[in-house]
C-alpha positions as a printed Julia matrix, in Angstrom:
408×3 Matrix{Float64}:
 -126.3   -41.4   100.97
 -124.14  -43.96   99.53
 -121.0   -43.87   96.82
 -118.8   -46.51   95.29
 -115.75  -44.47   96.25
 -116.33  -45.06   99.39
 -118.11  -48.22   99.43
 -115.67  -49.32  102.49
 -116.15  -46.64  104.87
 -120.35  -47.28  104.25
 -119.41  -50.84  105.44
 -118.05  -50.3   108.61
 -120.89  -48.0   108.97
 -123.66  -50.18  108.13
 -122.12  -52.98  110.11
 -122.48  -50.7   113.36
 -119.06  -49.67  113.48
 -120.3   -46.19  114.69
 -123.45  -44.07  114.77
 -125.07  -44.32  111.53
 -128.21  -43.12  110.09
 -128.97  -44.0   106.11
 -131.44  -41.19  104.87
 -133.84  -41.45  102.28
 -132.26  -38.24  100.34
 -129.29  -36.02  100.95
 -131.52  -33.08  101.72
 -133.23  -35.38  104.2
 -129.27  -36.09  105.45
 -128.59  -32.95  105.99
 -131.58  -32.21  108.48
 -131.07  -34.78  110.49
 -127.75  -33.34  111.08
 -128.89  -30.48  112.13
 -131.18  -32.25  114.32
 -128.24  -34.12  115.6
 -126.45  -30.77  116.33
 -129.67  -29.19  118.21
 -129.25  -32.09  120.61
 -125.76  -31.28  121.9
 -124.06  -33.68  119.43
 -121.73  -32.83  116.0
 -123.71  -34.13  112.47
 -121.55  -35.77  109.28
 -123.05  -36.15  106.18
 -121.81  -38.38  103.17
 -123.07  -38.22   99.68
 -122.5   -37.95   96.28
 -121.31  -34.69   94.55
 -124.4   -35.32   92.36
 -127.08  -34.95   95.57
 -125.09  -31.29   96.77
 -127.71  -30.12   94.46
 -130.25  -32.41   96.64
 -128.44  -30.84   99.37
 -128.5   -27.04   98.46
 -131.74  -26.32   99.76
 -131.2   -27.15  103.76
 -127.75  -26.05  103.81
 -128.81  -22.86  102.27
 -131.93  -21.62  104.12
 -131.75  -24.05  107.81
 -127.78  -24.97  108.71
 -126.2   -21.05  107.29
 -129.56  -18.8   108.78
 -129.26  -20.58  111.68
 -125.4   -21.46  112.14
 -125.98  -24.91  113.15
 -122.82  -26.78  111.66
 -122.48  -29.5   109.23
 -119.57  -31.5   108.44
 -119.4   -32.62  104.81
 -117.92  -35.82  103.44
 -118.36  -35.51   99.96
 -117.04  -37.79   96.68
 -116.4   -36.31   93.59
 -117.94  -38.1    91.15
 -117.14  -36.74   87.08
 -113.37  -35.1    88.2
 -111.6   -36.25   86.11
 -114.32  -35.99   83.47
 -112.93  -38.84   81.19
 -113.0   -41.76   83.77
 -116.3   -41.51   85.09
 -120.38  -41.31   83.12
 -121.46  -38.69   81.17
 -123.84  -37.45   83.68
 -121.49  -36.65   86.81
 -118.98  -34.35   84.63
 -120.27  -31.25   85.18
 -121.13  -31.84   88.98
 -117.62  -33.03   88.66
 -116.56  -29.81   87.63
 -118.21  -27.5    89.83
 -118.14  -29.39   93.11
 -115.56  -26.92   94.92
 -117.0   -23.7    93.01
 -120.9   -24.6    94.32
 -119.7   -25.37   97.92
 -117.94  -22.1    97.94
 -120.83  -20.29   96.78
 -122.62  -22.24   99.6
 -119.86  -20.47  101.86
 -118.84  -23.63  102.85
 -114.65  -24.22  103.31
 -113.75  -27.16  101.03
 -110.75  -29.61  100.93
 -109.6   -33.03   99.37
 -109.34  -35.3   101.79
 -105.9   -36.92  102.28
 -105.65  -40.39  101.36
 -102.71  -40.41  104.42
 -104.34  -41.86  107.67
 -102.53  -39.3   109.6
 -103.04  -36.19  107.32
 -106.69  -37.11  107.05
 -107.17  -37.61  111.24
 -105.76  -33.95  111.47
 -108.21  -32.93  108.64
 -111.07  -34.35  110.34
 -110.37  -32.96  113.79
 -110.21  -29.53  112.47
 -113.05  -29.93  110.94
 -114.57  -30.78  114.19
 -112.81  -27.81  115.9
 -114.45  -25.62  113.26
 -118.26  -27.22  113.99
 -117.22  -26.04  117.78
 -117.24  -22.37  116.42
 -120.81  -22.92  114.49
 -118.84  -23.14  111.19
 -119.42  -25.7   108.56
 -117.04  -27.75  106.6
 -116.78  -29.86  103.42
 -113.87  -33.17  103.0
 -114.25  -33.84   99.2
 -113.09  -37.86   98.9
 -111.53  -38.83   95.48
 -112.02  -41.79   93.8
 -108.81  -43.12   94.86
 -109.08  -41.76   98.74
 -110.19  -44.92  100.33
 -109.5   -48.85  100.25
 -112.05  -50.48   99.12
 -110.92  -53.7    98.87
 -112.46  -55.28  102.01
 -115.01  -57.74  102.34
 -118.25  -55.18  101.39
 -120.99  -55.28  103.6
 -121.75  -57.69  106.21
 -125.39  -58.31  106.78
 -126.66  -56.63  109.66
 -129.36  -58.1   112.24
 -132.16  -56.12  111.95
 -133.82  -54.75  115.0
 -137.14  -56.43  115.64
 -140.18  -54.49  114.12
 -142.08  -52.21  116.5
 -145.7   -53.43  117.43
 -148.03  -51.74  115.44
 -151.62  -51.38  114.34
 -152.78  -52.58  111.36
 -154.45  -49.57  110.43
 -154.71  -45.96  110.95
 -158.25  -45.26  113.05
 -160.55  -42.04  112.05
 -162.12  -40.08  114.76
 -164.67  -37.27  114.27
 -165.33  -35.58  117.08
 -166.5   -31.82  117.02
 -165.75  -28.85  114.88
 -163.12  -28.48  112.47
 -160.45  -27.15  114.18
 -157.96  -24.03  112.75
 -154.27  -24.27  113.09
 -154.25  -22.26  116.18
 -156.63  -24.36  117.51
 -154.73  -27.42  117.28
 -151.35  -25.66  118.39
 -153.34  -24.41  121.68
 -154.72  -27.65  122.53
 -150.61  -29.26  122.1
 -149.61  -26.1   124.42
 -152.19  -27.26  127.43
 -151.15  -31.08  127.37
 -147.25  -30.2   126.84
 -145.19  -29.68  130.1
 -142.39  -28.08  128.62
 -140.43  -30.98  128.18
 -141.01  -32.13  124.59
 -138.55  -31.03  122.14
 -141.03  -29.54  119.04
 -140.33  -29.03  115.79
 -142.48  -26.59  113.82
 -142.55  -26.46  110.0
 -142.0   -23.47  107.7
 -144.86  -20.76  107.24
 -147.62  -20.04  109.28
 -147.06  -22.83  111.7
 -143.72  -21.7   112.97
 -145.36  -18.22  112.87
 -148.3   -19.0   114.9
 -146.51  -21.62  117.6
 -144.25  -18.45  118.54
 -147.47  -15.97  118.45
 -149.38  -17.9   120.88
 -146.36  -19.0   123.26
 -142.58  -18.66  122.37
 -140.73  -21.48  124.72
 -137.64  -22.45  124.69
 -138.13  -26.1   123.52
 -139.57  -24.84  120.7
 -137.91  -24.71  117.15
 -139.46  -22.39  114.31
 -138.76  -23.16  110.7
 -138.77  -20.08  108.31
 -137.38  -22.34  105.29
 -136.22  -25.57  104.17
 -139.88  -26.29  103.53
 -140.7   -30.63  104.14
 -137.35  -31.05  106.54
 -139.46  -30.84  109.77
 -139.54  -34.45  110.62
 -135.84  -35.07  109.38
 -134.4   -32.79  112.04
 -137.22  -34.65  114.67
 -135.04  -37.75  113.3
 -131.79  -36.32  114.29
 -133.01  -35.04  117.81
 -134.6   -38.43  118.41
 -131.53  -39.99  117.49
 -129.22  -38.35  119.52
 -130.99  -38.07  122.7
 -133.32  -39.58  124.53
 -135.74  -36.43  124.44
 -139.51  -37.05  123.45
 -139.67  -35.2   120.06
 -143.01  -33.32  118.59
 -143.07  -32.23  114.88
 -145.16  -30.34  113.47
 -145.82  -30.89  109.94
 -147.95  -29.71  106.63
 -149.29  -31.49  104.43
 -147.93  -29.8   101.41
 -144.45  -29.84  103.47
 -144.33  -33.61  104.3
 -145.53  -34.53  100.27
 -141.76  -32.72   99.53
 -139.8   -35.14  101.78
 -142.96  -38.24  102.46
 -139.08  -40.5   102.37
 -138.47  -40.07  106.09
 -140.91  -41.24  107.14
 -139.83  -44.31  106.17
 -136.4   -43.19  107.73
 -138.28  -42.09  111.04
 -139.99  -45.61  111.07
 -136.32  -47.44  110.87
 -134.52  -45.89  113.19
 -136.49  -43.68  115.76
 -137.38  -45.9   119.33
 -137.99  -43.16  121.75
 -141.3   -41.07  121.88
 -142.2   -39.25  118.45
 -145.33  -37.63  117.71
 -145.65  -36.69  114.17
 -148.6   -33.88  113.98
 -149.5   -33.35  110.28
 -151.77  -30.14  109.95
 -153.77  -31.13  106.67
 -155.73  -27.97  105.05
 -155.52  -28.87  101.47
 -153.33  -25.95  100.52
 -150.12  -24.38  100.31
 -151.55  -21.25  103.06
 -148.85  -19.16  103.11
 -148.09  -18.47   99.38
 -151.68  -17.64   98.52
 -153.52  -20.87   99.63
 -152.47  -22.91   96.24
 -154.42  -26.09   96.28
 -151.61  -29.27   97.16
 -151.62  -32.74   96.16
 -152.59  -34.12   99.77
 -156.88  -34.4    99.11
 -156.14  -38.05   98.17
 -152.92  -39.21  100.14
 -153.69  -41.28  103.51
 -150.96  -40.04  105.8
 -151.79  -42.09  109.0
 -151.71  -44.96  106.92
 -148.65  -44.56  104.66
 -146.87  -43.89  107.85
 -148.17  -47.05  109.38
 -146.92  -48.7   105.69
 -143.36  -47.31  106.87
 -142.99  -48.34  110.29
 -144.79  -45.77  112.63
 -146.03  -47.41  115.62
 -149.85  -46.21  115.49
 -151.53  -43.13  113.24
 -155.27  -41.92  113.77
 -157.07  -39.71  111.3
 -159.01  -36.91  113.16
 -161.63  -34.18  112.17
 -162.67  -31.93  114.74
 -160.79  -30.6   117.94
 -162.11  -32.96  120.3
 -161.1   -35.57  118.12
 -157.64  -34.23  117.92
 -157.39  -33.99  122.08
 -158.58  -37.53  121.63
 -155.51  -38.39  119.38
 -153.05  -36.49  121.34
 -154.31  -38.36  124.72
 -153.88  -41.76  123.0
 -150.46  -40.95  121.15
 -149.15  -40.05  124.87
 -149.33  -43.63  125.49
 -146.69  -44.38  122.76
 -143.15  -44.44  124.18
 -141.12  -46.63  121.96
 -141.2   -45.21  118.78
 -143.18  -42.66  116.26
 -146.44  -42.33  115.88
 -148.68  -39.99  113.12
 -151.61  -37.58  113.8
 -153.36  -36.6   110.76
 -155.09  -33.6   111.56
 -157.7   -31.9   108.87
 -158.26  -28.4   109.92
 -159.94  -25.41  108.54
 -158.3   -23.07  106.02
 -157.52  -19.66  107.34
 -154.98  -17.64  109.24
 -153.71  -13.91  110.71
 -151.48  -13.0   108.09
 -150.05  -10.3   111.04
 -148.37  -13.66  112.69
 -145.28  -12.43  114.11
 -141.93  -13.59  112.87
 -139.43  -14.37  115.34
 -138.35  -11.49  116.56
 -134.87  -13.04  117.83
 -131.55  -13.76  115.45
 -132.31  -17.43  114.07
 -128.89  -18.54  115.7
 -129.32  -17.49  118.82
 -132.86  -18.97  119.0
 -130.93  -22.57  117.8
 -128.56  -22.25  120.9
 -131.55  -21.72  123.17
 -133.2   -24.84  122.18
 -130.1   -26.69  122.09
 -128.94  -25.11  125.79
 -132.26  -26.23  127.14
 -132.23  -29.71  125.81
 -128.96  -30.17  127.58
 -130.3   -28.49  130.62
 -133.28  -30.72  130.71
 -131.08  -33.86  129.92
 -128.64  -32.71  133.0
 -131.67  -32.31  135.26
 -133.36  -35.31  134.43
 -129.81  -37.32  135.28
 -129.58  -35.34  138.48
 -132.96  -36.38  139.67
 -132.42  -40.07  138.25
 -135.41  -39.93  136.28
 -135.61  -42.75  133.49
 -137.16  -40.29  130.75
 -138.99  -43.0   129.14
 -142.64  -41.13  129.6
 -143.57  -39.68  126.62
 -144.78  -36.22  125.86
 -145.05  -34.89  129.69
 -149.07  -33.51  130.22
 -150.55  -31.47  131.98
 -153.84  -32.0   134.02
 -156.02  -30.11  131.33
 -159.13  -30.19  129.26
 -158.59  -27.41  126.7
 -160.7   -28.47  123.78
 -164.73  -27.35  123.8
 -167.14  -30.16  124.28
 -168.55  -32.81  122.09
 -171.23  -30.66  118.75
 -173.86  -32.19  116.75
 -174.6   -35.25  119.04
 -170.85  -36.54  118.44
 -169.38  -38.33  121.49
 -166.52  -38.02  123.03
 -165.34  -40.33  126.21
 -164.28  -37.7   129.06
 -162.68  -40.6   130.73
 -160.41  -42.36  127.9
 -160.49  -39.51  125.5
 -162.48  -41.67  122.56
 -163.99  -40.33  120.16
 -166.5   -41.92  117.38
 -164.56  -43.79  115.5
 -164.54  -44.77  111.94
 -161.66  -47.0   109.61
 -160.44  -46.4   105.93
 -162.02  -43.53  104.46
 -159.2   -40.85  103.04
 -161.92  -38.41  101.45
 -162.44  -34.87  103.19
């Protein structure tokens, strides 16, 4: 996320001058960092002292649970009080004391090239040893006298459908149901993302893998941290999403749609309510997700009620290689609340997912495989048959379809 006081630095960036990914929010930054970490690479994250607070929430309850490090480039906006707005002084104030709290080490950043390059490798050497670090930049710590940004040539826009299709197709499927069908087509190969609550919960119940990446917290970051994998790796990347959860962070989409060319399947598990914390009614009933993604650069989206009609979505998305695409997926209300937690120490489950990215990465460059198939199936036809005279083409996986139409 951008700053004035280091308006130069966001140049070079934005002009390609290394690997650079502008998010839609801080929090949103710092998931994709951790995303970035998870697939074998070292995250940075620049912002404002004002979105730490933006920040707080991520760093707090994914990066520290799970030790997956972060390094920190932050400006100190309000400090000193008197030469800056009204509104940064107190985030001015408190920018050291709140990354502390965060348990985060904190320095200023030397304005000295050479003092600075020693900074920044040790705070590379620190990520190395799972431990996150903070650079606080002054308002005087960069040269910003250079030419601003250069405009940068935009890569051409994916190509896309118009809009989102809407396939009913048997009954109304439960979250379990939908996670079962994803286990039968996936051949271990797609790194998946599951989102906070019961999905994590129930994705580890019915088969803990090691590609697999549960989310007890940082509620709506799912698909941020699918950016970062995707990002840094060629991997296929599945998230799976809520819809209460995406409505927190709906911005990266719009970040996934930008940047993300590789395989990305975007599962949104839609049951109206916030499950977990009592089954609180959210604010999804009248949002069109397949088509607000589609609005934001996603590749294709399809709208589907019923589980064959979801087998029919996943069969099609498989086709998508070059970039992400959105399942909307209404299911039924409804869940075990005896879903076991993971039973293993949150880091240690990060460093088997990222261990087995890297092993799959190594063994895919071994057997000179191209890796540009998307989410790796199996021969299988999990999902029961067509119900009440609905049809569903065994051959090409279409179901009846249907366009517009956003009501339940």
């Amino acid at each position: 996320m951008p700053c004035s006081y280091a308006s130069g630095l966001y140049s070079l960036l934005e002009s390609g001058a290394g690997p650079y990914v502008s998010s839609t929010s801080e929090g949103e930054a710092v998931a994709i960092a951790a995303g970035t970490w998870l697939a074998g690479a070292q995250g940075m994250v620049l912002c404002q002292n004002s979105g730490l607070g933006n920040a707080t929430n991520p760093l707090s309850s994914l990066t520290e649970p799970f030790r997956i490090p972060v390094v920190l480039g932050v400006s100190r906006r309000g400090w000193p009080a008197e030469d800056d707005e009204p509104q940064h002084r107190m985030m001015g104030d408190v920018t050291h004391d709140l990354l502390r709290l965060l348990g985060i080490p904190a320095e200023d950043l030397d304005a000295a090239p050479g003092v600075a390059a020693a900074q920044l490798a040790a705070a590379v050497e620190r990520g190395e040893r799972r431990e996150s670090s903070a650079l606080v930049l002054a308002r005087t710590t960069f040269d910003n006298t250079g030419p601003g940004t250069r405009p940068v040539r935009a890569r051409p826009p994916l190509r896309q459908v118009e809009r989102a299709e809407v396939f009913r197709a048997g009954r109304r499927p439960s979250r379990s149901d939908v996670l079962k069908t994803w286990l039968e087509l996936d051949a271990l190969r797609t790194a998946t993302v599951a989102t906070t609550g019961y999905t994590s919960r129930a994705l580890y119940g019915l088969d803990d893998r090691p590609n697999h990446f549960y989310m007890p917290g940082s509620m709506g970051c799912a698909p941020a941290i699918g950016v970062g994998l995707a990002t840094a790796s060629r991997h296929p990347v599945a998230v799976f999403d809520g819809d209460g959860a995406l409505l927190m962070r709906m911005g990266t989409l719009a970040t996934a749609g930008r940047y993300v060319r590789t395989p990305f399947l975007h599962i949104v598990l839609d049951n109206g309510q916030h499950e977990s914390t009592g089954g609180q009614r959210s604010n999804a009933e009248q949002v069109d997700f397949a088509n607000v993604a589609l609005a934001c650069g996603y590749r294709a989206a399809w709208r589907c009620d019923g589980i064959d009609a979801v087998l029919a979505g996943l069969k099609l998305a498989a086709d998508r290689t070059e970039g992400p695409v959105l399942l909307h997926c209404l299911i039924r209300p409804g869940a075990d609340e005896s879903l076991p937690r993971p039973r293993e120490a949150l880091p240690d489950l990060a460093l088997r997912f990222r261990t087995h990215l890297a092993e799959t990465e190594a063994a895919v460059r071994s057997h000179g495989d191209a890796h540009g198939t998307a989410f790796h199936q199996e021969q299988r036809t999990p999902a029961p048959g067509p119900e009440d005279g609905q049809h569903l083409d065994p051959v090409h996986g279409q179901a009846t379809r249907a366009r517009g139409d956003v009501g339940r």
